PDB file of C-alpha atoms in Angstrom:
ATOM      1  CA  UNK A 240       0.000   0.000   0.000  1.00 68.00           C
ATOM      2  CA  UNK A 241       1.561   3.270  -0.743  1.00 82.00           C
ATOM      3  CA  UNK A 242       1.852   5.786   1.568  1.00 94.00           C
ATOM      4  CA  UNK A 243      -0.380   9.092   2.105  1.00 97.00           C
ATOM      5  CA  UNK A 244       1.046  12.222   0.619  1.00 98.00           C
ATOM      6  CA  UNK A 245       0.155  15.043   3.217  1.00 98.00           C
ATOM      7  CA  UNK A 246       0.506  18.553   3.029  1.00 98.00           C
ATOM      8  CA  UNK A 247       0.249  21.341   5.291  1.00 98.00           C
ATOM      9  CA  UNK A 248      -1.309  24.695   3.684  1.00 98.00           C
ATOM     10  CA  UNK A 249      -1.219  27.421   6.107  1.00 97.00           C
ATOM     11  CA  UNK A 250      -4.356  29.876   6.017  1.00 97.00           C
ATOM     12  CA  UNK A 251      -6.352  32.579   8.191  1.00 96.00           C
ATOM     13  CA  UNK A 252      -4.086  34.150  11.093  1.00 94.00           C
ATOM     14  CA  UNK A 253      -2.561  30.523  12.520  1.00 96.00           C
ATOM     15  CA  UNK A 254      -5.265  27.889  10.690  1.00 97.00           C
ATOM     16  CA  UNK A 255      -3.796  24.666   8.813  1.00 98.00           C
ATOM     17  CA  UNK A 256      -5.988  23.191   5.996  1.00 98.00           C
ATOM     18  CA  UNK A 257      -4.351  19.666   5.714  1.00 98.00           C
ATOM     19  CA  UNK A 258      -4.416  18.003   1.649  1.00 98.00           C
ATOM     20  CA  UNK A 259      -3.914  14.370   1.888  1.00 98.00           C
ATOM     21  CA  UNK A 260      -3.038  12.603  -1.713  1.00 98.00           C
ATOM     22  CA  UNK A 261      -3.101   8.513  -2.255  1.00 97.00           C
ATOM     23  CA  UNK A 262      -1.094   8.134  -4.806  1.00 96.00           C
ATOM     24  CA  UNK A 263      -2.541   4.446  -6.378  1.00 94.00           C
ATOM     25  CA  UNK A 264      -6.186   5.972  -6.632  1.00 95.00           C
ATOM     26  CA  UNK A 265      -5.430   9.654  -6.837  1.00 97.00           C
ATOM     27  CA  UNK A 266      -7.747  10.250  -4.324  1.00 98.00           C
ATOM     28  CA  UNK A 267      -7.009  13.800  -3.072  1.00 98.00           C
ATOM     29  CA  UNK A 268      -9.116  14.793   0.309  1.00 98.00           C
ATOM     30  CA  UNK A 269      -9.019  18.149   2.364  1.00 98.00           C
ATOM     31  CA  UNK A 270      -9.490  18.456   5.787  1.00 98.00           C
ATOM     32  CA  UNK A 271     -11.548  21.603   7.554  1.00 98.00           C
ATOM     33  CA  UNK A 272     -10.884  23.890   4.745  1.00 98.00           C
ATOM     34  CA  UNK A 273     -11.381  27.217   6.148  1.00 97.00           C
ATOM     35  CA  UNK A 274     -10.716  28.959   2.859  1.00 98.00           C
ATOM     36  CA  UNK A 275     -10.842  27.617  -0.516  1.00 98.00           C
ATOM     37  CA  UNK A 276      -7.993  29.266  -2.718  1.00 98.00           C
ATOM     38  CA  UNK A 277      -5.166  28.252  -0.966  1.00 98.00           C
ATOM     39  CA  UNK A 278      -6.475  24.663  -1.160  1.00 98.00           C
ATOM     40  CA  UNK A 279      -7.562  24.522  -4.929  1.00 98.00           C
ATOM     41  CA  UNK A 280      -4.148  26.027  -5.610  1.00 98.00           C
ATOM     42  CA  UNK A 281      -2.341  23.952  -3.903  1.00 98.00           C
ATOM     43  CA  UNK A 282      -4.040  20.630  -5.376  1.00 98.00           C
ATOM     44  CA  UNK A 283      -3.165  22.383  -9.051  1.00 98.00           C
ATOM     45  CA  UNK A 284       0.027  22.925  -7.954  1.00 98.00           C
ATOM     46  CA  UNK A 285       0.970  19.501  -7.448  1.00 98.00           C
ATOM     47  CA  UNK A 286      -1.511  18.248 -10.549  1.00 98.00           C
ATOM     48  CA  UNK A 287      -4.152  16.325  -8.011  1.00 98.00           C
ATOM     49  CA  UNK A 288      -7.581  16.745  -8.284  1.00 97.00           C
ATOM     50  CA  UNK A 289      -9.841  17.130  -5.088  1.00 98.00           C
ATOM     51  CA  UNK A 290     -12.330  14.631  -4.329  1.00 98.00           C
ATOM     52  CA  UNK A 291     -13.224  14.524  -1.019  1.00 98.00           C
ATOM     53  CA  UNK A 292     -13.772  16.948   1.514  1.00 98.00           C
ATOM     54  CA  UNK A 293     -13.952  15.193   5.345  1.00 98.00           C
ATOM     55  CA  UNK A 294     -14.552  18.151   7.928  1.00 98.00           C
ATOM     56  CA  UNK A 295     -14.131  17.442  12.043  1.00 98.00           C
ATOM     57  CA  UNK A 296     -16.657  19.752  13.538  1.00 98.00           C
ATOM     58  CA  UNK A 297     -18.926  22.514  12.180  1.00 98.00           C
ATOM     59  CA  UNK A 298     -17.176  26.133  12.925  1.00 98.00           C
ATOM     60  CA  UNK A 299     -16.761  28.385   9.805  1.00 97.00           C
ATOM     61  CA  UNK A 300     -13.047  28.356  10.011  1.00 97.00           C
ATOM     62  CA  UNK A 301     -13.128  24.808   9.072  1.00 98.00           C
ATOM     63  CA  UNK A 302     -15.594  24.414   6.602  1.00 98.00           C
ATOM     64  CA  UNK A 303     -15.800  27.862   5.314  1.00 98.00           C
ATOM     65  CA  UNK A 304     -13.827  26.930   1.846  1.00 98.00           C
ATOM     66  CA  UNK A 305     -16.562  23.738   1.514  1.00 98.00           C
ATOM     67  CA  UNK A 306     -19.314  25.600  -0.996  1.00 98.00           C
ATOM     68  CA  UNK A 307     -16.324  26.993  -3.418  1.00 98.00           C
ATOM     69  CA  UNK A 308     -14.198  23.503  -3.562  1.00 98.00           C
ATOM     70  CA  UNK A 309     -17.307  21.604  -3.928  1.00 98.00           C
ATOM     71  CA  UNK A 310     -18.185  23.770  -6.961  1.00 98.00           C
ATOM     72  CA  UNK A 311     -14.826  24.108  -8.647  1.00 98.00           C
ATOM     73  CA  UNK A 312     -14.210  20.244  -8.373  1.00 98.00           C
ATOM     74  CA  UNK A 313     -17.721  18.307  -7.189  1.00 98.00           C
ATOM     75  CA  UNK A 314     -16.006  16.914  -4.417  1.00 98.00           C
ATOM     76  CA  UNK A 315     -17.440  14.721  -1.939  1.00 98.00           C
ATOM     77  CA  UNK A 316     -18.264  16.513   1.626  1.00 98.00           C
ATOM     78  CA  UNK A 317     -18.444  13.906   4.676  1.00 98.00           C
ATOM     79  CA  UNK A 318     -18.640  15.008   8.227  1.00 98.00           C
ATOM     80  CA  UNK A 319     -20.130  14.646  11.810  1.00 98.00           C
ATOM     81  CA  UNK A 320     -24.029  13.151  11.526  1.00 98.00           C
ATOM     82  CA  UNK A 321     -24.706  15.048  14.793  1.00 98.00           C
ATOM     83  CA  UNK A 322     -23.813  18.723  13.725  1.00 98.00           C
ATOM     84  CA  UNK A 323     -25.154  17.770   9.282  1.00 96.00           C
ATOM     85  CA  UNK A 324     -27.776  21.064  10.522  1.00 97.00           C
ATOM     86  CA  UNK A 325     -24.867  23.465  10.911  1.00 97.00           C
ATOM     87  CA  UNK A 326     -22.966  22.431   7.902  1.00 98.00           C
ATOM     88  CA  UNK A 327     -25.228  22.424   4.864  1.00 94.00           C
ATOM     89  CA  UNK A 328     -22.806  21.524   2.311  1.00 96.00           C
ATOM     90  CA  UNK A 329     -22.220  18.345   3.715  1.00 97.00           C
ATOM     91  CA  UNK A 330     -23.508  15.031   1.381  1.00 98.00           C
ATOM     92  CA  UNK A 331     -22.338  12.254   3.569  1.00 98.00           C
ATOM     93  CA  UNK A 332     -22.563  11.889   7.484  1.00 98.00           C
ATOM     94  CA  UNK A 333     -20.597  10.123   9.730  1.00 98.00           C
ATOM     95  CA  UNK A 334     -20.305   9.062  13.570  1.00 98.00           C
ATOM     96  CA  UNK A 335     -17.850   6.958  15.687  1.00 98.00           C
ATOM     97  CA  UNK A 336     -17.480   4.189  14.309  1.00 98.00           C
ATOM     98  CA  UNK A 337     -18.062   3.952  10.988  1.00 98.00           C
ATOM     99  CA  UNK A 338     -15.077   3.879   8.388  1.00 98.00           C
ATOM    100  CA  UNK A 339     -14.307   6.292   5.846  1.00 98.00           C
ATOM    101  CA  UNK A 340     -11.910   5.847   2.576  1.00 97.00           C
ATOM    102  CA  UNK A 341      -9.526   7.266   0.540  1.00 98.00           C
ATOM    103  CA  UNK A 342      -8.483   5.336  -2.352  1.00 96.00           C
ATOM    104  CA  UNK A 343      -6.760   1.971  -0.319  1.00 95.00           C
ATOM    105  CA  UNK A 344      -6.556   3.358   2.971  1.00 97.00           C
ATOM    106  CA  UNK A 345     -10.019   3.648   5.069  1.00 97.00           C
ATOM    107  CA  UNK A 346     -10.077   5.660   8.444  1.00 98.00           C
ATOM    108  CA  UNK A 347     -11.927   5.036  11.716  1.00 98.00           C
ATOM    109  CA  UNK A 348     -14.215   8.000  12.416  1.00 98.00           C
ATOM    110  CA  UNK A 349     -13.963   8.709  16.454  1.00 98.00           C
ATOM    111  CA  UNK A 350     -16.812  10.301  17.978  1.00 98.00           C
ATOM    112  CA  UNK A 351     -14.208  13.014  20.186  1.00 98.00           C
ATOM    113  CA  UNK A 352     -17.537  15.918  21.574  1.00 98.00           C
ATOM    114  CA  UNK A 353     -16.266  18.879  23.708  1.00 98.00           C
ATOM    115  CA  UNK A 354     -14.827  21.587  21.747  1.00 98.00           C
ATOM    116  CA  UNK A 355     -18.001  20.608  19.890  1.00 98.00           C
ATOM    117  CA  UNK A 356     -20.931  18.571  20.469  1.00 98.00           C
ATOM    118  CA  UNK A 357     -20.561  16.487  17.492  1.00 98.00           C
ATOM    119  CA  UNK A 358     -16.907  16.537  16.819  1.00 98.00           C
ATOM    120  CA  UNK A 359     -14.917  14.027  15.308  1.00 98.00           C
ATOM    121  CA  UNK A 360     -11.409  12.912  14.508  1.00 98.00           C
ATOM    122  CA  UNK A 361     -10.732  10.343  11.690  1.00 98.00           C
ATOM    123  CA  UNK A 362      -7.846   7.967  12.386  1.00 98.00           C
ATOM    124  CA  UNK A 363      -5.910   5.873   9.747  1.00 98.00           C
ATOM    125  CA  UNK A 364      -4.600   3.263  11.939  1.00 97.00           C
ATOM    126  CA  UNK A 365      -2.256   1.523   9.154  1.00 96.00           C
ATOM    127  CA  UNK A 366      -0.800   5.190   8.559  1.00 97.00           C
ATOM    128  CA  UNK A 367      -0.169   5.998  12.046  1.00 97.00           C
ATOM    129  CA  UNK A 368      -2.096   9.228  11.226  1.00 98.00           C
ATOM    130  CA  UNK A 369      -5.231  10.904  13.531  1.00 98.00           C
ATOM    131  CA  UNK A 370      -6.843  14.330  11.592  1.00 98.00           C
ATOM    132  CA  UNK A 371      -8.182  15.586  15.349  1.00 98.00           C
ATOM    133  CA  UNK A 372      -9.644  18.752  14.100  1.00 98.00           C
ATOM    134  CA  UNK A 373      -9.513  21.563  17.629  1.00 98.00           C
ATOM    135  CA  UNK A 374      -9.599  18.227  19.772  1.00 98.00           C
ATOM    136  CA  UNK A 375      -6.033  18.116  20.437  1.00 98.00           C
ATOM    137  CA  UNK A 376      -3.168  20.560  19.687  1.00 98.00           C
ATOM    138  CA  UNK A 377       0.109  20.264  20.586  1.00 98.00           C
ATOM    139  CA  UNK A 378       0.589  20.950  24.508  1.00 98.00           C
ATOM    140  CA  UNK A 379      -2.938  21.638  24.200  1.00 98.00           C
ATOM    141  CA  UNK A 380      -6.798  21.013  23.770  1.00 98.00           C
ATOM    142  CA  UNK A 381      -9.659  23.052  22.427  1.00 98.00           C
ATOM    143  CA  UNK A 382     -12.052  25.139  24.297  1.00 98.00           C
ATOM    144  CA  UNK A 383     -14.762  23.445  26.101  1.00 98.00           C
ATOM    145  CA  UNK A 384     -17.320  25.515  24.467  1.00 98.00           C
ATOM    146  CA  UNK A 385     -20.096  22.805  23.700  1.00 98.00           C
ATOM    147  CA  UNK A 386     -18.864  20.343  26.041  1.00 98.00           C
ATOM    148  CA  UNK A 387     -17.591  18.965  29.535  1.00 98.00           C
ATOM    149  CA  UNK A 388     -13.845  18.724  30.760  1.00 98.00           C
ATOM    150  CA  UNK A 389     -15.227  14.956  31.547  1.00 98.00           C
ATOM    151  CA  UNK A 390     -15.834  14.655  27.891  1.00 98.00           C
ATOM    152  CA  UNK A 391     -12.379  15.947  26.705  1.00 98.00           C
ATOM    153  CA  UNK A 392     -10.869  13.746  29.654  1.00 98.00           C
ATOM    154  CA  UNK A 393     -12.545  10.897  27.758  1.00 98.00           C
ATOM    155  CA  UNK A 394     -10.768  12.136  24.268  1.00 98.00           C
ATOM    156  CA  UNK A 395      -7.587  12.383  25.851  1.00 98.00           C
ATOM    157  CA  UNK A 396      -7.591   9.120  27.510  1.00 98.00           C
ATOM    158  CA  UNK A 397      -8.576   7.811  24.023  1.00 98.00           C
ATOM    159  CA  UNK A 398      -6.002   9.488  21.888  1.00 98.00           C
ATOM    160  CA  UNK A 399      -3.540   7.963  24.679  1.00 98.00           C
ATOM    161  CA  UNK A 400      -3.978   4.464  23.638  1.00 97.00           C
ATOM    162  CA  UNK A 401      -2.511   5.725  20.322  1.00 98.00           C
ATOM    163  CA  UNK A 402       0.727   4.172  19.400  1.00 97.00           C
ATOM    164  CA  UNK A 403       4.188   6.693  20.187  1.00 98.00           C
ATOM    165  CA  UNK A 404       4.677   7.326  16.605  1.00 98.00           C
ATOM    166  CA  UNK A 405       1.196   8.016  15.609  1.00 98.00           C
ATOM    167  CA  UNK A 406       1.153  11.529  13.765  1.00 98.00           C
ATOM    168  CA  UNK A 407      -1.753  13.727  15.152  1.00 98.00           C
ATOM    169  CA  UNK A 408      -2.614  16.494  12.920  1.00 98.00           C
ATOM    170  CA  UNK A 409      -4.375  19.451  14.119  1.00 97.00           C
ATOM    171  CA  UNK A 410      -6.090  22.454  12.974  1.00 97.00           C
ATOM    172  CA  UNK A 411      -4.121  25.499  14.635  1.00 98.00           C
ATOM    173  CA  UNK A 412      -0.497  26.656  15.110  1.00 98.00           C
ATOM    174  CA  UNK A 413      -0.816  27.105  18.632  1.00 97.00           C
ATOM    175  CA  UNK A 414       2.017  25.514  20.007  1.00 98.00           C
ATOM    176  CA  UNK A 415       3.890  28.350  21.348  1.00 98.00           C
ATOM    177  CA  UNK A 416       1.616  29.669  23.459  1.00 97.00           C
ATOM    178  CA  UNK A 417       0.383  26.058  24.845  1.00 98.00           C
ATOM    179  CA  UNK A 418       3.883  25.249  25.742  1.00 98.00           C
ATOM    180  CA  UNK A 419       4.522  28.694  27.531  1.00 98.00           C
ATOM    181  CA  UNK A 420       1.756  27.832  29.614  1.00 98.00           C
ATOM    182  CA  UNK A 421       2.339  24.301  29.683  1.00 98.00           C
ATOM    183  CA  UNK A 422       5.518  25.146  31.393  1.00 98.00           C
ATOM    184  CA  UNK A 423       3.330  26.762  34.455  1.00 97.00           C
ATOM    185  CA  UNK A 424       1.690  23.730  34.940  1.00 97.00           C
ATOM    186  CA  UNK A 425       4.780  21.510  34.780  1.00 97.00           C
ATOM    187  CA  UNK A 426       7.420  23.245  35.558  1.00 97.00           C
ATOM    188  CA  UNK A 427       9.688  20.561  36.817  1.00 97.00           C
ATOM    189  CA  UNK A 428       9.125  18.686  33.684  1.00 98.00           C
ATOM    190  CA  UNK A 429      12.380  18.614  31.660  1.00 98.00           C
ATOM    191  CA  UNK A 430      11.156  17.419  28.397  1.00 97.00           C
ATOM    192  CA  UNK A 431       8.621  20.256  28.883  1.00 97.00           C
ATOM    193  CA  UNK A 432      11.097  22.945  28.540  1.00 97.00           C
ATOM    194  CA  UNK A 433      12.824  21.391  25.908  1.00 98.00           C
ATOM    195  CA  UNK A 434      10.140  21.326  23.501  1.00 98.00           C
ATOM    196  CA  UNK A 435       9.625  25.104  24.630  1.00 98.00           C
ATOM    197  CA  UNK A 436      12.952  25.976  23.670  1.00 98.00           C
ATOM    198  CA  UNK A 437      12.721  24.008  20.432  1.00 98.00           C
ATOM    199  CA  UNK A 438       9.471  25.640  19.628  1.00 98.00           C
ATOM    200  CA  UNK A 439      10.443  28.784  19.986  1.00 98.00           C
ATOM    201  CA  UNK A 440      13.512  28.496  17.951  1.00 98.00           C
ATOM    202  CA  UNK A 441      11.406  26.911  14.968  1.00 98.00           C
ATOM    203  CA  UNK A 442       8.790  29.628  15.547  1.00 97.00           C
ATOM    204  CA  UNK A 443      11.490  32.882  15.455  1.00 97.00           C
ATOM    205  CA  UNK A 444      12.759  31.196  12.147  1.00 97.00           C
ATOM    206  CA  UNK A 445       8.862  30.912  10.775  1.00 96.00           C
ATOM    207  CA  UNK A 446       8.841  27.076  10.786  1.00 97.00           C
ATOM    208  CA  UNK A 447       5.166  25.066  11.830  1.00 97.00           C
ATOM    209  CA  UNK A 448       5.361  22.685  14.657  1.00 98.00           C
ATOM    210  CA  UNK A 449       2.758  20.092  13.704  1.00 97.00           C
ATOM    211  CA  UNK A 450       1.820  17.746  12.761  1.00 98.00           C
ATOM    212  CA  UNK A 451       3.116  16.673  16.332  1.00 98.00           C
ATOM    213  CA  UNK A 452       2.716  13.022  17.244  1.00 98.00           C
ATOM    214  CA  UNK A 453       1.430  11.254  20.175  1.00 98.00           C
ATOM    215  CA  UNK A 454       4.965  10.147  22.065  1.00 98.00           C
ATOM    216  CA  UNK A 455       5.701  14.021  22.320  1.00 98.00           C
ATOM    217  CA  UNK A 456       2.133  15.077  23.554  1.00 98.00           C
ATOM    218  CA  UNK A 457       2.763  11.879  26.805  1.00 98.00           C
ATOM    219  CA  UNK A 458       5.659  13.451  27.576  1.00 98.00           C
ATOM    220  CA  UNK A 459       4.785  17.508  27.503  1.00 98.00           C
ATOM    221  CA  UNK A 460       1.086  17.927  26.843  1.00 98.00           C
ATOM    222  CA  UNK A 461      -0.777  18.562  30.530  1.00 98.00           C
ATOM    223  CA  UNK A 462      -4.804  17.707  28.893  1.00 98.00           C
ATOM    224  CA  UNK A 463      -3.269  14.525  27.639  1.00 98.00           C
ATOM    225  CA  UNK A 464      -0.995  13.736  31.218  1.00 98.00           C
ATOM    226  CA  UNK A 465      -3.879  14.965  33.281  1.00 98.00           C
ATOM    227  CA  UNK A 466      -4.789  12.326  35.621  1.00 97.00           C
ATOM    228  CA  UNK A 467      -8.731  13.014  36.025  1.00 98.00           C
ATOM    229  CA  UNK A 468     -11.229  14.689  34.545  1.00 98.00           C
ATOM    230  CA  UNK A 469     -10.951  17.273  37.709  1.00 98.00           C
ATOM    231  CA  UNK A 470      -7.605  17.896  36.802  1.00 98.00           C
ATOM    232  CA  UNK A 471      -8.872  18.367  32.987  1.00 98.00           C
ATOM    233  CA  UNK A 472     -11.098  21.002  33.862  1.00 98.00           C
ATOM    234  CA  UNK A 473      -8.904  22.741  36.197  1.00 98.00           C
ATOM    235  CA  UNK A 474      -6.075  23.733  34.112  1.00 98.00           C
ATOM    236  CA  UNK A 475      -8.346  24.085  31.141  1.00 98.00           C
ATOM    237  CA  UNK A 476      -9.775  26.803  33.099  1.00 98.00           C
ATOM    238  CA  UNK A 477      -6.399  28.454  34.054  1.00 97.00           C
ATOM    239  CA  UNK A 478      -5.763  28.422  30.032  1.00 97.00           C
ATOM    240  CA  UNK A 479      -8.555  30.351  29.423  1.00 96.00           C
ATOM    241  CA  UNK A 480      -8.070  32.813  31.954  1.00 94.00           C
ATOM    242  CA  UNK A 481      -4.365  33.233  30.684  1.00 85.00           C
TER     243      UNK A 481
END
């Protein structure tokens, strides 16, 4: 099986639109486009046609670019059954559970509610690859904003049973700004400061830091090392008030 081709396109003030090619089918899928252009030039760029559109929750900076790709190419749209009323472009809906394909590979869809009520993440187990969507960001989680730290507790436990090397590739370039406060949670935590240091070298020279993968978030990421729900909640709270 050949591998996935994935590409980071940078959009918005700190959004990534992720392009993922299979090169036997050329199958080309976008994830949470929040913009269109940047994505359809992209795919010319590199001569692949779009054909699939799989969006993780409903917010406009992720499926904002939907209506334009889906007219310029007659992709596909598949996304979360539970939030189909808040994205109208969508033509196929999914929930945990089911699988999802793109050309030889197929992807568990993971019901992951709490930044949304109906988000999801799609993971391609064979690729060591999870799209999360605002689920999980590097030293970080989303906002609770339609859901319960005991809910993201749940995600994070989940995303934990992932393997080290599994690539998880999220929506935002946060990173900097999780890690400084990571740091105030755990600031005994040597790897921790590392990765701070590291990020903000690759951030003063303009470079992303994700995809990130799951061995890095068990050693530095406090929502993923948090040890209860409580604990979840607690320093998800401190992160907003930062």
């Amino acid at each position: 099986m050949t591998a996935l081709d994935i590409v980071r396109i940078p959009v918005l003030s700190d959004n990534y639109v992720w392009l993922v090619h299979e090169p036997g089918s050329g199958a080309t899928m976008v994830v949470d486009p929040a913009v269109a252009d940047p994505v359809l030039a992209a795919a010319k760029e590199r001569g692949w046609t779009i054909t699939d559109i799989w969006n993780t929750h409903w917010h406009p900076d992720h499926t904002g670019g939907n209506a334009a790709i889906k007219e310029a190419t007659g992709c596909t749209i598949t996304g979360p059954a539970a939030e189909y009323e808040r994205i109208p472009t969508l033509d196929v809906q999914v929930k945990g559970g089911d699988t999802v394909r793109l050309g030889s590979h197929s992807a568990e869809v993971w019901d992951v509610p709490a930044h949304t009520a109906g988000h999801i993440a799609y993971h391609f187990a064979d690729d060591r690859a999870i799209f999360v969507g605002d689920t999980m960001f590097a030293m970080g989680c989303g906002r609770l904003f339609e859901g319960t730290a005991e809910q993201m507790f749940d995600n994070m436990q989940r995303l934990g049973t992932l393997d080290d090397a599994t690539r998880v590739y999220c929506a935002h370039e946060y990173t900097l700004s999780n890690a400084r406060f990571a740091v105030t949670v755990e600031p005994d935590n040597a790897e921790l400061a590392a990765r701070l240091a590291a990020v903000e070298a690759a951030r003063g020279a303009g470079e992303a830091t994700v995809p990130t993968s799951i061995g890095e978030e068990r050693a530095t990421n406090p929502f993923l090392r948090a040890a209860s729900a409580q604990e979840l909640g607690r320093i998800r709270a401190l992160k907003d008030a930062a």
